[in-house]
Coordinates of C-alpha atoms in Angstrom, one line a residue:
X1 CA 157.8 -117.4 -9.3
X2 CA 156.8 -118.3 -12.8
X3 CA 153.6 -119.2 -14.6
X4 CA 155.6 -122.0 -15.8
X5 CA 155.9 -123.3 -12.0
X6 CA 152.6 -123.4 -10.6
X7 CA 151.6 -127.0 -9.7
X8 CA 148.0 -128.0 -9.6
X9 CA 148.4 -131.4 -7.6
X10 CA 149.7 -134.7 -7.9
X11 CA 147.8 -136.3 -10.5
X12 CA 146.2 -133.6 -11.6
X13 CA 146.0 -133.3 -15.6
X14 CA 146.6 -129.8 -15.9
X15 CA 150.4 -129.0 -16.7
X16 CA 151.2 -125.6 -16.3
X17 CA 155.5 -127.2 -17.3
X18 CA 153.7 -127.8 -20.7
X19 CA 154.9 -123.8 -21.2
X20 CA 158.1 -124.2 -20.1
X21 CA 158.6 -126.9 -23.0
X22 CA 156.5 -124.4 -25.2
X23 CA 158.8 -121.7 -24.7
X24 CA 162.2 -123.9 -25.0
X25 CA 160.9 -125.3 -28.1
X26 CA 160.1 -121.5 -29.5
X27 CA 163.6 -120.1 -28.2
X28 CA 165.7 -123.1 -29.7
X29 CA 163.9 -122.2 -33.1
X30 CA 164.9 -119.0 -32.8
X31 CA 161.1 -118.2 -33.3
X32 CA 161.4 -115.1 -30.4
X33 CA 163.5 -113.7 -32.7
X34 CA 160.5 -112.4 -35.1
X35 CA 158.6 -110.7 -32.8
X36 CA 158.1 -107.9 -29.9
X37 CA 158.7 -110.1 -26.5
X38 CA 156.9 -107.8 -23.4
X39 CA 156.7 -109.3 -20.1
X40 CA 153.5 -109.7 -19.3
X41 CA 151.5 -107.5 -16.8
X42 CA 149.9 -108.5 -13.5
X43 CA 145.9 -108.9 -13.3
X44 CA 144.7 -107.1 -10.3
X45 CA 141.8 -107.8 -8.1
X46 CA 139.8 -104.9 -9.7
X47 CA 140.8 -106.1 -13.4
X48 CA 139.0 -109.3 -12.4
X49 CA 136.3 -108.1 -11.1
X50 CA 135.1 -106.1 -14.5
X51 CA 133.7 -109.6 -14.8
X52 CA 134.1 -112.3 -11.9
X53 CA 132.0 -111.5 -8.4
X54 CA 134.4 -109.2 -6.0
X55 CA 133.5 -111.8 -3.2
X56 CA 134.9 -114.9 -5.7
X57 CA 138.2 -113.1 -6.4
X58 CA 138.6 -112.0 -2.8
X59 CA 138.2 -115.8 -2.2
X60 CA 140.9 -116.0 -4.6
X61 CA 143.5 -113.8 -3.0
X62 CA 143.1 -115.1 0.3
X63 CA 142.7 -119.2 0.1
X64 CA 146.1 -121.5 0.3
X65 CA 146.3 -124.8 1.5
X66 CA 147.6 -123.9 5.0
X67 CA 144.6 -122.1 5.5
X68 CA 142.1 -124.2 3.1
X69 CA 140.5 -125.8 6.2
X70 CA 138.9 -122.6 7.2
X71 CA 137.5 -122.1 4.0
X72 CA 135.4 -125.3 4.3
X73 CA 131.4 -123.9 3.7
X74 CA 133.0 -121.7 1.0
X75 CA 134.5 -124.0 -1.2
X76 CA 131.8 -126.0 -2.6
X77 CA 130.2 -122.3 -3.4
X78 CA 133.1 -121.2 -5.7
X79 CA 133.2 -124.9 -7.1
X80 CA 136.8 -125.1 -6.0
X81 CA 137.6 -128.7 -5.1
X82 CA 139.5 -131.6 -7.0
X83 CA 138.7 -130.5 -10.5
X84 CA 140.2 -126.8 -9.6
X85 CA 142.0 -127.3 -6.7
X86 CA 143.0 -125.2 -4.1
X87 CA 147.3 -124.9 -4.4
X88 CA 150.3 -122.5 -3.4
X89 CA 150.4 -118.8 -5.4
X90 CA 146.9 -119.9 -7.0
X91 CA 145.8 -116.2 -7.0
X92 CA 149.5 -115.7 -8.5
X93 CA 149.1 -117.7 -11.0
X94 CA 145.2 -116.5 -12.4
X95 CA 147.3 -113.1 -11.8
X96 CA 149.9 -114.0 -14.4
X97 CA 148.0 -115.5 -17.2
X98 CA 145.0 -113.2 -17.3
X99 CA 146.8 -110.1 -17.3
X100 CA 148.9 -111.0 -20.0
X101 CA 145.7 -111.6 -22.0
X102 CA 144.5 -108.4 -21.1
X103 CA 148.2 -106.8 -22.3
X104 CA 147.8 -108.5 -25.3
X105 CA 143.9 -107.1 -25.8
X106 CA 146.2 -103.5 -25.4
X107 CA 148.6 -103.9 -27.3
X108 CA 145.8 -104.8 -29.9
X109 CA 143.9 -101.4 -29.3
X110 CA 147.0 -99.5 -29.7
X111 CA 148.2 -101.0 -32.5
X112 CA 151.0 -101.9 -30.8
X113 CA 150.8 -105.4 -33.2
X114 CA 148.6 -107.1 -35.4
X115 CA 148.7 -110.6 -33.7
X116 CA 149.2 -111.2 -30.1
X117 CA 150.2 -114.4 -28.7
X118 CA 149.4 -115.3 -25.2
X119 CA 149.9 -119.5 -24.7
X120 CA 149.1 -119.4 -20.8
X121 CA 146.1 -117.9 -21.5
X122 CA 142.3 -119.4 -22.9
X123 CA 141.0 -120.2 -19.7
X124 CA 137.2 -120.5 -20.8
X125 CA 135.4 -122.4 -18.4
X126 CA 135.6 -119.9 -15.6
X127 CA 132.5 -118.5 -14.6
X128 CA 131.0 -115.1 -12.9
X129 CA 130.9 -116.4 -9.8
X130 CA 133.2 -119.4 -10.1
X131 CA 135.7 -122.3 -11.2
X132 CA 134.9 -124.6 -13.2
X133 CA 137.4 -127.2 -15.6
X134 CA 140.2 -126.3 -14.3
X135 CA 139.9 -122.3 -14.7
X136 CA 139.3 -119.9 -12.3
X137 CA 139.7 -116.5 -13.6
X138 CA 138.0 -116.4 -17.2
X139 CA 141.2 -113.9 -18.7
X140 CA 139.3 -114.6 -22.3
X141 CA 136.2 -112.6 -20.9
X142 CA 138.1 -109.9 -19.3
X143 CA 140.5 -109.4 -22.5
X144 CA 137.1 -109.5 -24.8
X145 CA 135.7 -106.4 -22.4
X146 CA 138.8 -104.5 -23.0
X147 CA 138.8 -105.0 -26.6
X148 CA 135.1 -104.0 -26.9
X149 CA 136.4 -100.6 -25.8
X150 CA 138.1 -99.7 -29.2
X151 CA 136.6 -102.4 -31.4
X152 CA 132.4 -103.0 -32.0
X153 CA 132.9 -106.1 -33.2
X154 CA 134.8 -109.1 -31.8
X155 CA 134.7 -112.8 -32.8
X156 CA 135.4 -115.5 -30.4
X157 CA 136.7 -119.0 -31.9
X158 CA 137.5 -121.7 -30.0
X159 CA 139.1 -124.9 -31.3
X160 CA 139.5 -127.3 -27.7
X161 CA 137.9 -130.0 -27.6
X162 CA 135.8 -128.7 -24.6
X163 CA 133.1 -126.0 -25.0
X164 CA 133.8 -122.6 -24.6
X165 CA 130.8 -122.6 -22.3
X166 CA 132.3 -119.5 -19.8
X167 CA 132.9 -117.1 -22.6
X168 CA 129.3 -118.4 -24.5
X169 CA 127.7 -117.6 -21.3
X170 CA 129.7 -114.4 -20.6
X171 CA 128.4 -112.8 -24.2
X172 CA 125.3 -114.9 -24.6
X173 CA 123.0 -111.8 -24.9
X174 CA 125.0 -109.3 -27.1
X175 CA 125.3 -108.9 -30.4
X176 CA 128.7 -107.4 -30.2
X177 CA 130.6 -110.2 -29.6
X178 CA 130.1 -113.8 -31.3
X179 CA 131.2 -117.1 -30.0
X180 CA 132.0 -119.8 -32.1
X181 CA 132.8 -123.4 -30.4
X182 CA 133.9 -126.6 -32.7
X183 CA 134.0 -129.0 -29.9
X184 CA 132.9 -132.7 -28.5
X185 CA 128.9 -133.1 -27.1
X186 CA 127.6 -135.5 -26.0
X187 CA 127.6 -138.8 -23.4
X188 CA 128.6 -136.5 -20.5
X189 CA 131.5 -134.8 -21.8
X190 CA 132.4 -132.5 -19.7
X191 CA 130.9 -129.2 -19.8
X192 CA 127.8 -130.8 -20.9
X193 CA 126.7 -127.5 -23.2
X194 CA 127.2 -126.6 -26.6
X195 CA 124.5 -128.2 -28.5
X196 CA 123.9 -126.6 -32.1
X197 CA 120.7 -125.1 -30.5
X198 CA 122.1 -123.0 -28.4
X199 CA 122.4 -119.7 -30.5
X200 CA 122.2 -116.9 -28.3
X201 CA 119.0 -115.1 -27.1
X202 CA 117.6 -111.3 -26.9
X203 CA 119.6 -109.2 -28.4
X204 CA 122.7 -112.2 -29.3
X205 CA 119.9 -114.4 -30.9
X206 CA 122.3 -116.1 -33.6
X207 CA 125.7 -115.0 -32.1
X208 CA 126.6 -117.8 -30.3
X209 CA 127.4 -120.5 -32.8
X210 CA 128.0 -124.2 -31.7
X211 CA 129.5 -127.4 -33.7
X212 CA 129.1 -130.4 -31.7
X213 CA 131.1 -133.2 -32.9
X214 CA 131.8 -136.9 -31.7
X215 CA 134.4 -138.8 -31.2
X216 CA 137.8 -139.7 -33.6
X217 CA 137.0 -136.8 -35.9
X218 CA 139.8 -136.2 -38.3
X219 CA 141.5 -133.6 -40.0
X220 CA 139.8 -133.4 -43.2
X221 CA 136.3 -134.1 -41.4
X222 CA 137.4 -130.9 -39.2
X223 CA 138.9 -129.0 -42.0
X224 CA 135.5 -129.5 -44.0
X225 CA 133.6 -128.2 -41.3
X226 CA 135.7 -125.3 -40.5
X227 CA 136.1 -123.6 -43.5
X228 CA 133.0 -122.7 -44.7
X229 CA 131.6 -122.1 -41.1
X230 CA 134.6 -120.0 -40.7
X231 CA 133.9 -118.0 -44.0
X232 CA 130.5 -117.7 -43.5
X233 CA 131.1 -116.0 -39.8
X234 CA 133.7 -113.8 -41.0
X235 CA 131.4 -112.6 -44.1
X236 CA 128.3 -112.1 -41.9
X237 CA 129.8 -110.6 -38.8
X238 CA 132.8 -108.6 -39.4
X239 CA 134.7 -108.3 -37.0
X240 CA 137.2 -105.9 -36.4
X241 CA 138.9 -108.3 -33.9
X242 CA 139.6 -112.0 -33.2
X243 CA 140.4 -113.7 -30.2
X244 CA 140.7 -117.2 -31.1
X245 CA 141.4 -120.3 -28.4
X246 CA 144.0 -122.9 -29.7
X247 CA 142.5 -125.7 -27.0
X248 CA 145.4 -128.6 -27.9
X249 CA 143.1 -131.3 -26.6
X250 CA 141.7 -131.6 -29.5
X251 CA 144.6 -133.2 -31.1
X252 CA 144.8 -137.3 -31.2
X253 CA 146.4 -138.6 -28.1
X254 CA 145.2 -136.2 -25.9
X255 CA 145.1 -137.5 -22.2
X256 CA 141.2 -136.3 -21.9
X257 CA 140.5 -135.5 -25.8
X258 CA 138.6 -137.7 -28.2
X259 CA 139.6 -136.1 -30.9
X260 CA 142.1 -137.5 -34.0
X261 CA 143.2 -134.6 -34.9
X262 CA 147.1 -134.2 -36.2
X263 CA 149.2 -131.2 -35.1
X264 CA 149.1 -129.8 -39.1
X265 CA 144.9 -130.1 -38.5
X266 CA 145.0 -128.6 -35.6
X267 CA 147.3 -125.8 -37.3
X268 CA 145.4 -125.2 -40.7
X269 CA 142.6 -123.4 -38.4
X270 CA 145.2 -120.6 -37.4
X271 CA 146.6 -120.4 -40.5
X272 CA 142.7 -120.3 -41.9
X273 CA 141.9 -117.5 -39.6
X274 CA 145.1 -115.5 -39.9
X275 CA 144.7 -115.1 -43.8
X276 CA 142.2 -112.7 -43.0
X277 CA 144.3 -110.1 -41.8
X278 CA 142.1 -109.0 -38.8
X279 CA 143.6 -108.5 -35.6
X280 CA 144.0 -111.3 -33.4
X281 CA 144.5 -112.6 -30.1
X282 CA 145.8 -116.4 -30.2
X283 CA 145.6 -118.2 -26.7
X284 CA 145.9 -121.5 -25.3
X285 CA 143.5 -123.8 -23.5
X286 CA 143.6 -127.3 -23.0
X287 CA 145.7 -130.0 -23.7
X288 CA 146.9 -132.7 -21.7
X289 CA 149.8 -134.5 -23.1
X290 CA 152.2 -132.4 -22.6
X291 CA 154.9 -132.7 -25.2
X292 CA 152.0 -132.2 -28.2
X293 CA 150.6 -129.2 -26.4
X294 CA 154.5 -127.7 -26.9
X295 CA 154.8 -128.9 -30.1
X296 CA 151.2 -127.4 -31.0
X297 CA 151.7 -124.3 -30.0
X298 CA 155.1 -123.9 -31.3
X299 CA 154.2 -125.0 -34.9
X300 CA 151.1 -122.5 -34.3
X301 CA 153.7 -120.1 -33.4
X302 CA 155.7 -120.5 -36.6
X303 CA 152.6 -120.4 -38.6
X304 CA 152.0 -116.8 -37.0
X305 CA 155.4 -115.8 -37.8
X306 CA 155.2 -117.0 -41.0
X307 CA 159.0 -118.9 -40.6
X308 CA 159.2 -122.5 -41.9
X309 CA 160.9 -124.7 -38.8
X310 CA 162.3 -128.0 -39.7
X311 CA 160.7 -131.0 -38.3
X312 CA 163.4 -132.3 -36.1
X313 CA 163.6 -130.7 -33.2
X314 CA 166.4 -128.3 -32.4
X315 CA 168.1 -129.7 -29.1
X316 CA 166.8 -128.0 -25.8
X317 CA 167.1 -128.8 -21.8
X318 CA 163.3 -130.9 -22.6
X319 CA 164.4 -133.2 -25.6
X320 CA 164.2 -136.1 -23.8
X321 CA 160.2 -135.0 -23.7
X322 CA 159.6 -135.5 -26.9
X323 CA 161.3 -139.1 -28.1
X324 CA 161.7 -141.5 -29.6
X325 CA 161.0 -139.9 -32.7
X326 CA 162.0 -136.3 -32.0
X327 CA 159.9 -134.4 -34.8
X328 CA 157.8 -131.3 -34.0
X329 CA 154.5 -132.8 -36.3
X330 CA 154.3 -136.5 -35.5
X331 CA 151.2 -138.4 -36.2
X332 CA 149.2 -137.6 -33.6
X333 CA 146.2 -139.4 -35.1
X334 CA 145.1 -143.0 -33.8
X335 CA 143.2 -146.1 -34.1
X336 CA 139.6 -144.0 -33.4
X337 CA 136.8 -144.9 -35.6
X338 CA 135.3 -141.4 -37.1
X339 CA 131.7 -141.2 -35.5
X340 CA 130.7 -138.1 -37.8
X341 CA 129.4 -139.6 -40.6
X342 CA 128.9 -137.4 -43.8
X343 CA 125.6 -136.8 -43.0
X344 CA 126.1 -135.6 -39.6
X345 CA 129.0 -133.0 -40.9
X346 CA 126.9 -131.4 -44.1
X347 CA 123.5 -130.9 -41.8
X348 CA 125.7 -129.5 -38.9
X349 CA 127.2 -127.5 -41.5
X350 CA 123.9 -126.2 -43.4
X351 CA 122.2 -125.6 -40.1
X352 CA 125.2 -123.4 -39.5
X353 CA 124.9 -121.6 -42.1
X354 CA 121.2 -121.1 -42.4
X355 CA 121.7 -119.2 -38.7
X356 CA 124.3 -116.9 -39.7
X357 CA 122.1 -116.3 -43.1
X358 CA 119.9 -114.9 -40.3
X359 CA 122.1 -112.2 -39.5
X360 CA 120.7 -109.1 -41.6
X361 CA 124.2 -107.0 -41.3
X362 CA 127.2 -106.9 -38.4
X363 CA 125.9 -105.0 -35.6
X364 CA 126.8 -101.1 -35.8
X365 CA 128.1 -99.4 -32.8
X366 CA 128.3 -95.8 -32.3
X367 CA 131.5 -94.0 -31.8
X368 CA 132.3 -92.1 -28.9
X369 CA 136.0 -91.0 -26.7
X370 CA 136.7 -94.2 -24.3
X371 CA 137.2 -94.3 -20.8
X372 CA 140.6 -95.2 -20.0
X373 CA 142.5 -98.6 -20.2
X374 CA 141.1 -101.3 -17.9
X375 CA 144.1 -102.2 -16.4
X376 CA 146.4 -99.6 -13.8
X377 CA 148.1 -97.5 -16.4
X378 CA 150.7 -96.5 -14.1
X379 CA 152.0 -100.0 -13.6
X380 CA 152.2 -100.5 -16.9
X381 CA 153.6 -96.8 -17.8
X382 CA 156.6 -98.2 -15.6
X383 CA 156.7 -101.3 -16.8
X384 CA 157.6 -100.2 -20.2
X385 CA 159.8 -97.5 -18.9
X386 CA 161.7 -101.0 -17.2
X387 CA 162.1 -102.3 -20.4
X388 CA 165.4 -102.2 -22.5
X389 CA 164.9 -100.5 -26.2
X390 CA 164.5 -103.5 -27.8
X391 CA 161.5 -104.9 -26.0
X392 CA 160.3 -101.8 -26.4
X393 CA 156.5 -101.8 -28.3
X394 CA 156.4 -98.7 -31.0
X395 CA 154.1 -95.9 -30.6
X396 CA 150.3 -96.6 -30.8
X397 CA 148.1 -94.8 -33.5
X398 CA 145.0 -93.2 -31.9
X399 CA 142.5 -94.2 -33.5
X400 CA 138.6 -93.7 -33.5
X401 CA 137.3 -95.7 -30.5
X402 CA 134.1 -97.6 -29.5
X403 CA 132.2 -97.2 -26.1
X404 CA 131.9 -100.3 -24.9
X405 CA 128.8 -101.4 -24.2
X406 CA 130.1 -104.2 -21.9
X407 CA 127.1 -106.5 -22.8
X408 CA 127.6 -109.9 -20.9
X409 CA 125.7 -112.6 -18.8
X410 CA 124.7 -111.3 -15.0
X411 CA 122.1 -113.4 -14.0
X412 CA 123.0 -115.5 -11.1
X413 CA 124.2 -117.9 -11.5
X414 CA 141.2 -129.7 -19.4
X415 CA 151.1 -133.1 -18.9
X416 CA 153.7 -132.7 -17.0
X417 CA 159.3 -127.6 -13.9
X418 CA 161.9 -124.7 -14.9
X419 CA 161.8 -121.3 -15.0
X420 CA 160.8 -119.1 -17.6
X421 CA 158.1 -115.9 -17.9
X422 CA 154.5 -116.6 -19.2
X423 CA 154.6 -117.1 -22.6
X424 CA 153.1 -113.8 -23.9
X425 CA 154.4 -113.4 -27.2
X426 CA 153.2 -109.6 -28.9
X427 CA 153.7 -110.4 -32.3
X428 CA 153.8 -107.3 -34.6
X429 CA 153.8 -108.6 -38.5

């Protein structure tokens, strides 16, 4: 079974079919073509545990609905219910997705690319010890630990409309990773966090970076936000890595978004980040209607690539998805009045600002020889040894390495099947 075919419920909003169009949309424009496809490897229990409880991811391999009954004190303690319900090949499926996040954060270390894609992935609500928002294993913390091994520095930018509140949490007290959220507060939106105050404490005082936004924002609104935040972090902090969450709820139109952002909006922040030329790990998150979550992240995709795709849509076995108009950049924008008033945006901005002023330098970290790679190198030895010369990555340039010092939270404690592999594009540029 795929990642593709996983089914959360009926009803449920999250569409894990939203990468099957994704991936038809990417072959069709012959976008596959400009980079290093892997198929992905498989998170295993000890992988998850480097940060999730091992009594939460045992929970995980074991419950399936036949046996869900049995499971009935438990449940409410791992917060698995109707927001992350409890369906067939679940632990499969938090297999698949997290550890091709955690191949990608590899590939990274080794040089293997300079931008790796991994559009199943960005699962950020997850928590140590459990669900939450429809995520259960958190394969943005897990990939951010194996990155810290090789790089002292890593940014985290998330552009769904939800809070990043797992990964805030996860790195709230280091100084070696910063977390940056654009995202809707306020009124009970769900997760309820992310207010502009909350900046990180002890040691990752100012490294957790929050813009809370209301409703119907727009794309110049965003756009004037972002840059100059965006500058300001990567001046300040210097990272030698990026792991950036393309959440598409944040577009207009968005089954659970609030957002009136268009698809070129919601695009200019990876083409913003990427002109830096810093490694980077792109993954997805949210998004809710599903034919603008595959059009997203496949106009995302050919921003990373650097090919120009035409707007109509080549034909593919989903066309009938995205009609009447048939156009990969369609006004997603709508008929919501703009509660950020100028005002609003230049204080959230000069607040922002004034905190990452109050960063002296980027954090040093001293070098040392690594322990080895997080995940089981003999699978992967023979998964590469499976592959055909083509698929192939090239030869990774040791490099002086970081140890990590694997700083995160312990405290106690976001539309619519066919088969294809989880869409883990390695893109080498």
């Amino acid at each position: 079974m795929d990642v593709t075919r996983f089914h959360y419920g009926p009803n449920h909003p999250m569409k894990p079919h939203r990468l099957a169009l994704t991936h038809a949309l990417v072959v069709h424009y012959e976008l596959d073509k400009q980079m290093q496809v892997h198929h992905p490897y498989r998170a295993k229990l000890h992988d998850m545990c480097r940060f999730h409880s091992e009594d939460y991811v045992r929970f995980l391999t074991r419950v399936t609905p036949v046996n869900v009954n049995g499971f009935v004190k438990t449940l409410p303690a791992f917060n698995v219910g109707d927001d992350c319900p409890v369906f067939p090949g679940l632990y499969n499926f938090c297999s698949m997705y997290t550890g091709a996040s955690l191949q990608a954060a590899q590939m990274l270390n080794h040089n293997n690319c300079e931008i790796a894609i991994n559009w199943a992935g960005g699962l950020h609500h997850a928590k140590k010890f459990e669900a939450s928002g429809f995520c259960y294993v958190n394969d943005i913390v897990i990939a951010i630990l194996e990155l810290l091994k090789y790089h002292p520095r890593v940014l985290y930018l998330d552009i769904d409309v939800h809070h990043g509140d797992g990964v805030q949490e996860a790195f709230y007290f280091t100084d070696r990773v910063m977390t940056v959220s654009f995202h809707k507060y306020g009124n009970l939106f769900f997760p309820g966090t992310g207010d502009m105050y909350e900046t990180g404490a002890e040691s990752g005082k100012y490294y957790s970076v929050n813009v809370p936004l209301k409703d119907g924002i727009n794309d110049q609104a965003y756009g004037q936000l972002f840059s100059p935040i965006m500058q300001g972090v990567m001046d300040h902090f210097k990272p030698s890595c990026i792991v950036m969450q393309c959440g598409a709820d944040s577009l207009g139109c968005d089954r659970l978004g609030c957002f009136n952002l268009t698809i070129d909006g919601h695009g200019e922040c990876v083409k913003f980040m990427k002109k830096f030329n810093v490694p980077m790990m792109v993954l997805g998150g949210g998004g809710y209607t599903v034919r603008n979550v595959a059009r997203c992240w496949t106009y995302e995709t050919s921003l990373i690539t650097g090919v120009d795709v035409p707007d109509d849509l080549p034909y593919s076995e989903y066309i009938e998805f995205f009609g009447p108009d048939y156009t990969l950049r369609p006004d997603t924008s709508r008929g919501i009045e703009n509660q950020n008033s100028k005002q609003f945006l230049e204080q959230l901005k000069i607040t922002t600002l004034e905190n990452l002023s109050r960063l002296d330098h980027a954090p040093s970290v001293q070098m040392h020889e690594i322990p080895p790679d997080l995940a089981s190198f003999t699978s992967y030895q023979e998964l590469k040894e499976n592959q055909s010369p083509d698929e192939r990555e090239t030869k990774a340039v040791t490099q002086s390495r970081v140890e990590p010092q694997n700083e995160y939270y312990d405290g106690d404690k976001d539309n619519d099947g066919e088969s294809v592999d989880p869409v883990n594009w390695q893109c080498g540029m």
